Amino acid sequence: LPLRIALHHVGKPQGGALRPAIADYAERIRQVCRLDVVCHGSGRSPEIEGRVLLAALGREPFIALDPAGRLVAAAGVTQLVREALDAPVHALRFVIGGASGLSDEVRHGARAVISMSPLTLSHDLARVLLLEQLYRSLGVVTGSPYAK
């Protein structure tokens, strides 16, 4: 697909038991479209991390993942993929904040603020969940049996 997905996250990935799942879904997505995963080091506060994220993101639109965001189901993620494919740029960019969350500046700068779950998730688990849902959504769009 002519789609570029970027996932920016703050903090050192812990990996552990989730590392294989993160790598697996990232590889599956890369077989369908371009995926960039960018880890930004932890700052001392959400404000410092936010400035680093916003500098890296530039002026292109992005979607922030935040527990207080609008709860989206699988169909909502698929809609984001479809919208990106219909847009002139064909890009989706996501941001996951550090341990203290996202700064107000990042949340206000996002084109949308979404939540994948009402549960509190570790950042690695949030990445697995987002990557799996993106892969599922790509399967819906391409007609892959995984999506069923």
PDB file of C-alpha atoms in Angstrom:
ATOM      1  CA  LEU A   1       0.000   0.000   0.000  1.00  0.00           C
ATOM      2  CA  PRO A   2       1.172   3.548  -0.590  1.00  0.00           C
ATOM      3  CA  LEU A   3       0.947   4.311   3.119  1.00  0.00           C
ATOM      4  CA  ARG A   4       3.585   5.454   5.571  1.00  0.00           C
ATOM      5  CA  ILE A   5       2.963   4.877   9.261  1.00  0.00           C
ATOM      6  CA  ALA A   6       5.177   6.392  11.944  1.00  0.00           C
ATOM      7  CA  LEU A   7       5.048   5.634  15.661  1.00  0.00           C
ATOM      8  CA  HIS A   8       6.909   8.087  17.891  1.00  0.00           C
ATOM      9  CA  HIS A   9       7.235   7.174  21.542  1.00  0.00           C
ATOM     10  CA  VAL A  10       9.070   8.523  24.555  1.00  0.00           C
ATOM     11  CA  GLY A  11      11.224   6.507  26.897  1.00  0.00           C
ATOM     12  CA  LYS A  12      13.490   3.537  26.708  1.00  0.00           C
ATOM     13  CA  PRO A  13      11.583   0.468  25.507  1.00  0.00           C
ATOM     14  CA  GLN A  14      11.491  -2.135  28.273  1.00  0.00           C
ATOM     15  CA  GLY A  15      10.809  -4.982  25.886  1.00  0.00           C
ATOM     16  CA  GLY A  16      11.022  -8.080  28.011  1.00  0.00           C
ATOM     17  CA  ALA A  17       8.183 -10.445  27.233  1.00  0.00           C
ATOM     18  CA  LEU A  18       6.544  -7.918  24.869  1.00  0.00           C
ATOM     19  CA  ARG A  19       9.595  -7.356  22.663  1.00  0.00           C
ATOM     20  CA  PRO A  20       8.829 -10.338  20.352  1.00  0.00           C
ATOM     21  CA  ALA A  21       5.206  -9.187  19.876  1.00  0.00           C
ATOM     22  CA  ILE A  22       6.327  -5.631  19.050  1.00  0.00           C
ATOM     23  CA  ALA A  23       8.874  -6.938  16.535  1.00  0.00           C
ATOM     24  CA  ASP A  24       6.384  -9.417  15.042  1.00  0.00           C
ATOM     25  CA  TYR A  25       3.645  -6.867  14.377  1.00  0.00           C
ATOM     26  CA  ALA A  26       6.144  -4.296  13.135  1.00  0.00           C
ATOM     27  CA  GLU A  27       7.487  -6.829  10.617  1.00  0.00           C
ATOM     28  CA  ARG A  28       3.979  -7.827   9.522  1.00  0.00           C
ATOM     29  CA  ILE A  29       3.065  -4.165   8.925  1.00  0.00           C
ATOM     30  CA  ARG A  30       6.304  -3.587   6.994  1.00  0.00           C
ATOM     31  CA  GLN A  31       5.250  -6.297   4.550  1.00  0.00           C
ATOM     32  CA  VAL A  32       2.182  -4.210   3.688  1.00  0.00           C
ATOM     33  CA  CYS A  33       3.428  -0.612   3.946  1.00  0.00           C
ATOM     34  CA  ARG A  34       6.235   1.506   5.344  1.00  0.00           C
ATOM     35  CA  LEU A  35       6.524   1.660   9.141  1.00  0.00           C
ATOM     36  CA  ASP A  36       8.939   3.822  11.110  1.00  0.00           C
ATOM     37  CA  VAL A  37       9.207   3.388  14.879  1.00  0.00           C
ATOM     38  CA  VAL A  38      11.076   6.249  16.518  1.00  0.00           C
ATOM     39  CA  CYS A  39      12.085   6.167  20.171  1.00  0.00           C
ATOM     40  CA  HIS A  40      12.792   9.534  21.773  1.00  0.00           C
ATOM     41  CA  GLY A  41      14.729   9.452  25.045  1.00  0.00           C
ATOM     42  CA  SER A  42      13.012  10.245  28.308  1.00  0.00           C
ATOM     43  CA  GLY A  43      13.071  13.815  29.487  1.00  0.00           C
ATOM     44  CA  ARG A  44      12.683  15.152  32.951  1.00  0.00           C
ATOM     45  CA  SER A  45       9.085  16.207  32.388  1.00  0.00           C
ATOM     46  CA  PRO A  46       6.243  15.880  29.885  1.00  0.00           C
ATOM     47  CA  GLU A  47       6.973  19.460  28.788  1.00  0.00           C
ATOM     48  CA  ILE A  48      10.593  18.668  27.851  1.00  0.00           C
ATOM     49  CA  GLU A  49       9.534  15.418  26.168  1.00  0.00           C
ATOM     50  CA  GLY A  50       6.781  17.332  24.385  1.00  0.00           C
ATOM     51  CA  ARG A  51       9.229  19.851  22.911  1.00  0.00           C
ATOM     52  CA  VAL A  52      11.400  16.980  21.637  1.00  0.00           C
ATOM     53  CA  LEU A  53       8.382  15.236  20.109  1.00  0.00           C
ATOM     54  CA  LEU A  54       7.015  18.378  18.458  1.00  0.00           C
ATOM     55  CA  ALA A  55      10.437  19.230  17.021  1.00  0.00           C
ATOM     56  CA  ALA A  56      10.690  15.710  15.535  1.00  0.00           C
ATOM     57  CA  LEU A  57       7.135  15.774  14.190  1.00  0.00           C
ATOM     58  CA  GLY A  58       7.406  19.140  12.488  1.00  0.00           C
ATOM     59  CA  ARG A  59       4.195  20.485  10.984  1.00  0.00           C
ATOM     60  CA  GLU A  60       2.720  17.225   9.738  1.00  0.00           C
ATOM     61  CA  PRO A  61      -0.485  16.102  11.510  1.00  0.00           C
ATOM     62  CA  PHE A  62      -0.282  13.388  14.147  1.00  0.00           C
ATOM     63  CA  ILE A  63      -2.548  11.413  16.457  1.00  0.00           C
ATOM     64  CA  ALA A  64      -1.774  11.349  20.164  1.00  0.00           C
ATOM     65  CA  LEU A  65      -2.515   8.321  22.317  1.00  0.00           C
ATOM     66  CA  ASP A  66      -3.642   9.404  25.761  1.00  0.00           C
ATOM     67  CA  PRO A  67      -5.769   7.666  28.420  1.00  0.00           C
ATOM     68  CA  ALA A  68      -8.089  10.707  28.457  1.00  0.00           C
ATOM     69  CA  GLY A  69      -8.549  10.627  24.669  1.00  0.00           C
ATOM     70  CA  ARG A  70     -11.592   9.506  22.699  1.00  0.00           C
ATOM     71  CA  LEU A  71     -11.907   5.732  23.044  1.00  0.00           C
ATOM     72  CA  VAL A  72     -11.585   4.032  19.654  1.00  0.00           C
ATOM     73  CA  ALA A  73     -12.460   0.474  18.697  1.00  0.00           C
ATOM     74  CA  ALA A  74     -10.973  -1.560  15.853  1.00  0.00           C
ATOM     75  CA  ALA A  75     -13.370   0.062  13.367  1.00  0.00           C
ATOM     76  CA  GLY A  76     -12.086   3.480  14.425  1.00  0.00           C
ATOM     77  CA  VAL A  77      -8.483   2.509  13.716  1.00  0.00           C
ATOM     78  CA  THR A  78      -9.545   1.103  10.344  1.00  0.00           C
ATOM     79  CA  GLN A  79     -11.254   4.415   9.593  1.00  0.00           C
ATOM     80  CA  LEU A  80      -7.984   6.255  10.356  1.00  0.00           C
ATOM     81  CA  VAL A  81      -6.160   3.969   7.890  1.00  0.00           C
ATOM     82  CA  ARG A  82      -8.814   4.510   5.210  1.00  0.00           C
ATOM     83  CA  GLU A  83      -8.690   8.295   5.711  1.00  0.00           C
ATOM     84  CA  ALA A  84      -4.895   8.253   5.380  1.00  0.00           C
ATOM     85  CA  LEU A  85      -5.134   6.276   2.154  1.00  0.00           C
ATOM     86  CA  ASP A  86      -7.646   8.790   0.793  1.00  0.00           C
ATOM     87  CA  ALA A  87      -5.492  11.791   1.789  1.00  0.00           C
ATOM     88  CA  PRO A  88      -2.924  13.273  -0.616  1.00  0.00           C
ATOM     89  CA  VAL A  89       0.022  12.456   1.694  1.00  0.00           C
ATOM     90  CA  HIS A  90      -0.906   8.815   2.612  1.00  0.00           C
ATOM     91  CA  ALA A  91       0.636   9.079   6.095  1.00  0.00           C
ATOM     92  CA  LEU A  92      -0.381   8.242   9.647  1.00  0.00           C
ATOM     93  CA  ARG A  93       1.693   9.373  12.593  1.00  0.00           C
ATOM     94  CA  PHE A  94       1.091   8.353  16.187  1.00  0.00           C
ATOM     95  CA  VAL A  95       2.614   9.602  19.436  1.00  0.00           C
ATOM     96  CA  ILE A  96       2.841   7.772  22.771  1.00  0.00           C
ATOM     97  CA  GLY A  97       4.144   9.848  25.679  1.00  0.00           C
ATOM     98  CA  GLY A  98       6.491   8.971  28.503  1.00  0.00           C
ATOM     99  CA  ALA A  99       5.725   7.689  31.998  1.00  0.00           C
ATOM    100  CA  SER A 100       4.170  11.040  32.964  1.00  0.00           C
ATOM    101  CA  GLY A 101       2.054  11.237  29.831  1.00  0.00           C
ATOM    102  CA  LEU A 102       1.916  13.870  27.122  1.00  0.00           C
ATOM    103  CA  SER A 103       2.258  17.592  27.602  1.00  0.00           C
ATOM    104  CA  ASP A 104      -0.728  19.854  27.000  1.00  0.00           C
ATOM    105  CA  GLU A 105       1.183  21.317  24.053  1.00  0.00           C
ATOM    106  CA  VAL A 106       1.385  17.897  22.354  1.00  0.00           C
ATOM    107  CA  ARG A 107      -2.260  17.053  23.097  1.00  0.00           C
ATOM    108  CA  HIS A 108      -3.413  20.434  21.737  1.00  0.00           C
ATOM    109  CA  GLY A 109      -1.195  20.079  18.651  1.00  0.00           C
ATOM    110  CA  ALA A 110      -2.587  16.674  17.717  1.00  0.00           C
ATOM    111  CA  ARG A 111      -5.240  16.361  15.013  1.00  0.00           C
ATOM    112  CA  ALA A 112      -6.892  13.790  17.293  1.00  0.00           C
ATOM    113  CA  VAL A 113      -6.333  12.438  20.797  1.00  0.00           C
ATOM    114  CA  ILE A 114      -7.417   8.831  21.135  1.00  0.00           C
ATOM    115  CA  SER A 115      -7.359   6.088  23.732  1.00  0.00           C
ATOM    116  CA  MET A 116      -7.019   2.395  22.908  1.00  0.00           C
ATOM    117  CA  SER A 117      -8.384   1.280  26.276  1.00  0.00           C
ATOM    118  CA  PRO A 118      -9.835   2.687  29.488  1.00  0.00           C
ATOM    119  CA  LEU A 119      -7.194   0.602  31.286  1.00  0.00           C
ATOM    120  CA  THR A 120      -3.813   2.009  32.259  1.00  0.00           C
ATOM    121  CA  LEU A 121      -1.295   0.345  29.927  1.00  0.00           C
ATOM    122  CA  SER A 122       2.475   0.204  30.035  1.00  0.00           C
ATOM    123  CA  HIS A 123       4.034   1.959  27.068  1.00  0.00           C
ATOM    124  CA  ASP A 124       5.249  -1.329  25.596  1.00  0.00           C
ATOM    125  CA  LEU A 125       1.787  -2.860  25.924  1.00  0.00           C
ATOM    126  CA  ALA A 126       0.267   0.252  24.303  1.00  0.00           C
ATOM    127  CA  ARG A 127       2.681  -0.187  21.396  1.00  0.00           C
ATOM    128  CA  VAL A 128       1.726  -3.861  20.972  1.00  0.00           C
ATOM    129  CA  LEU A 129      -1.954  -2.969  21.064  1.00  0.00           C
ATOM    130  CA  LEU A 130      -1.571  -0.123  18.546  1.00  0.00           C
ATOM    131  CA  LEU A 131       0.599  -2.180  16.183  1.00  0.00           C
ATOM    132  CA  GLU A 132      -1.807  -5.132  16.310  1.00  0.00           C
ATOM    133  CA  GLN A 133      -4.776  -2.888  15.593  1.00  0.00           C
ATOM    134  CA  LEU A 134      -2.935  -1.211  12.718  1.00  0.00           C
ATOM    135  CA  TYR A 135      -2.066  -4.614  11.265  1.00  0.00           C
ATOM    136  CA  ARG A 136      -5.690  -5.741  11.660  1.00  0.00           C
ATOM    137  CA  SER A 137      -6.893  -2.534   9.956  1.00  0.00           C
ATOM    138  CA  LEU A 138      -4.463  -2.994   7.077  1.00  0.00           C
ATOM    139  CA  GLY A 139      -5.873  -6.507   6.733  1.00  0.00           C
ATOM    140  CA  VAL A 140      -9.418  -5.138   6.514  1.00  0.00           C
ATOM    141  CA  VAL A 141      -8.362  -2.695   3.810  1.00  0.00           C
ATOM    142  CA  THR A 142      -6.422  -5.306   1.806  1.00  0.00           C
ATOM    143  CA  GLY A 143      -8.833  -8.208   2.398  1.00  0.00           C
ATOM    144  CA  SER A 144      -6.388 -10.299   4.452  1.00  0.00           C
ATOM    145  CA  PRO A 145      -7.876 -13.274   6.317  1.00  0.00           C
ATOM    146  CA  TYR A 146      -6.196 -12.054   9.553  1.00  0.00           C
ATOM    147  CA  ALA A 147      -8.809  -9.333   9.882  1.00  0.00           C
ATOM    148  CA  LYS A 148     -11.708 -11.802  10.120  1.00  0.00           C
TER     149      LYS A 148
END
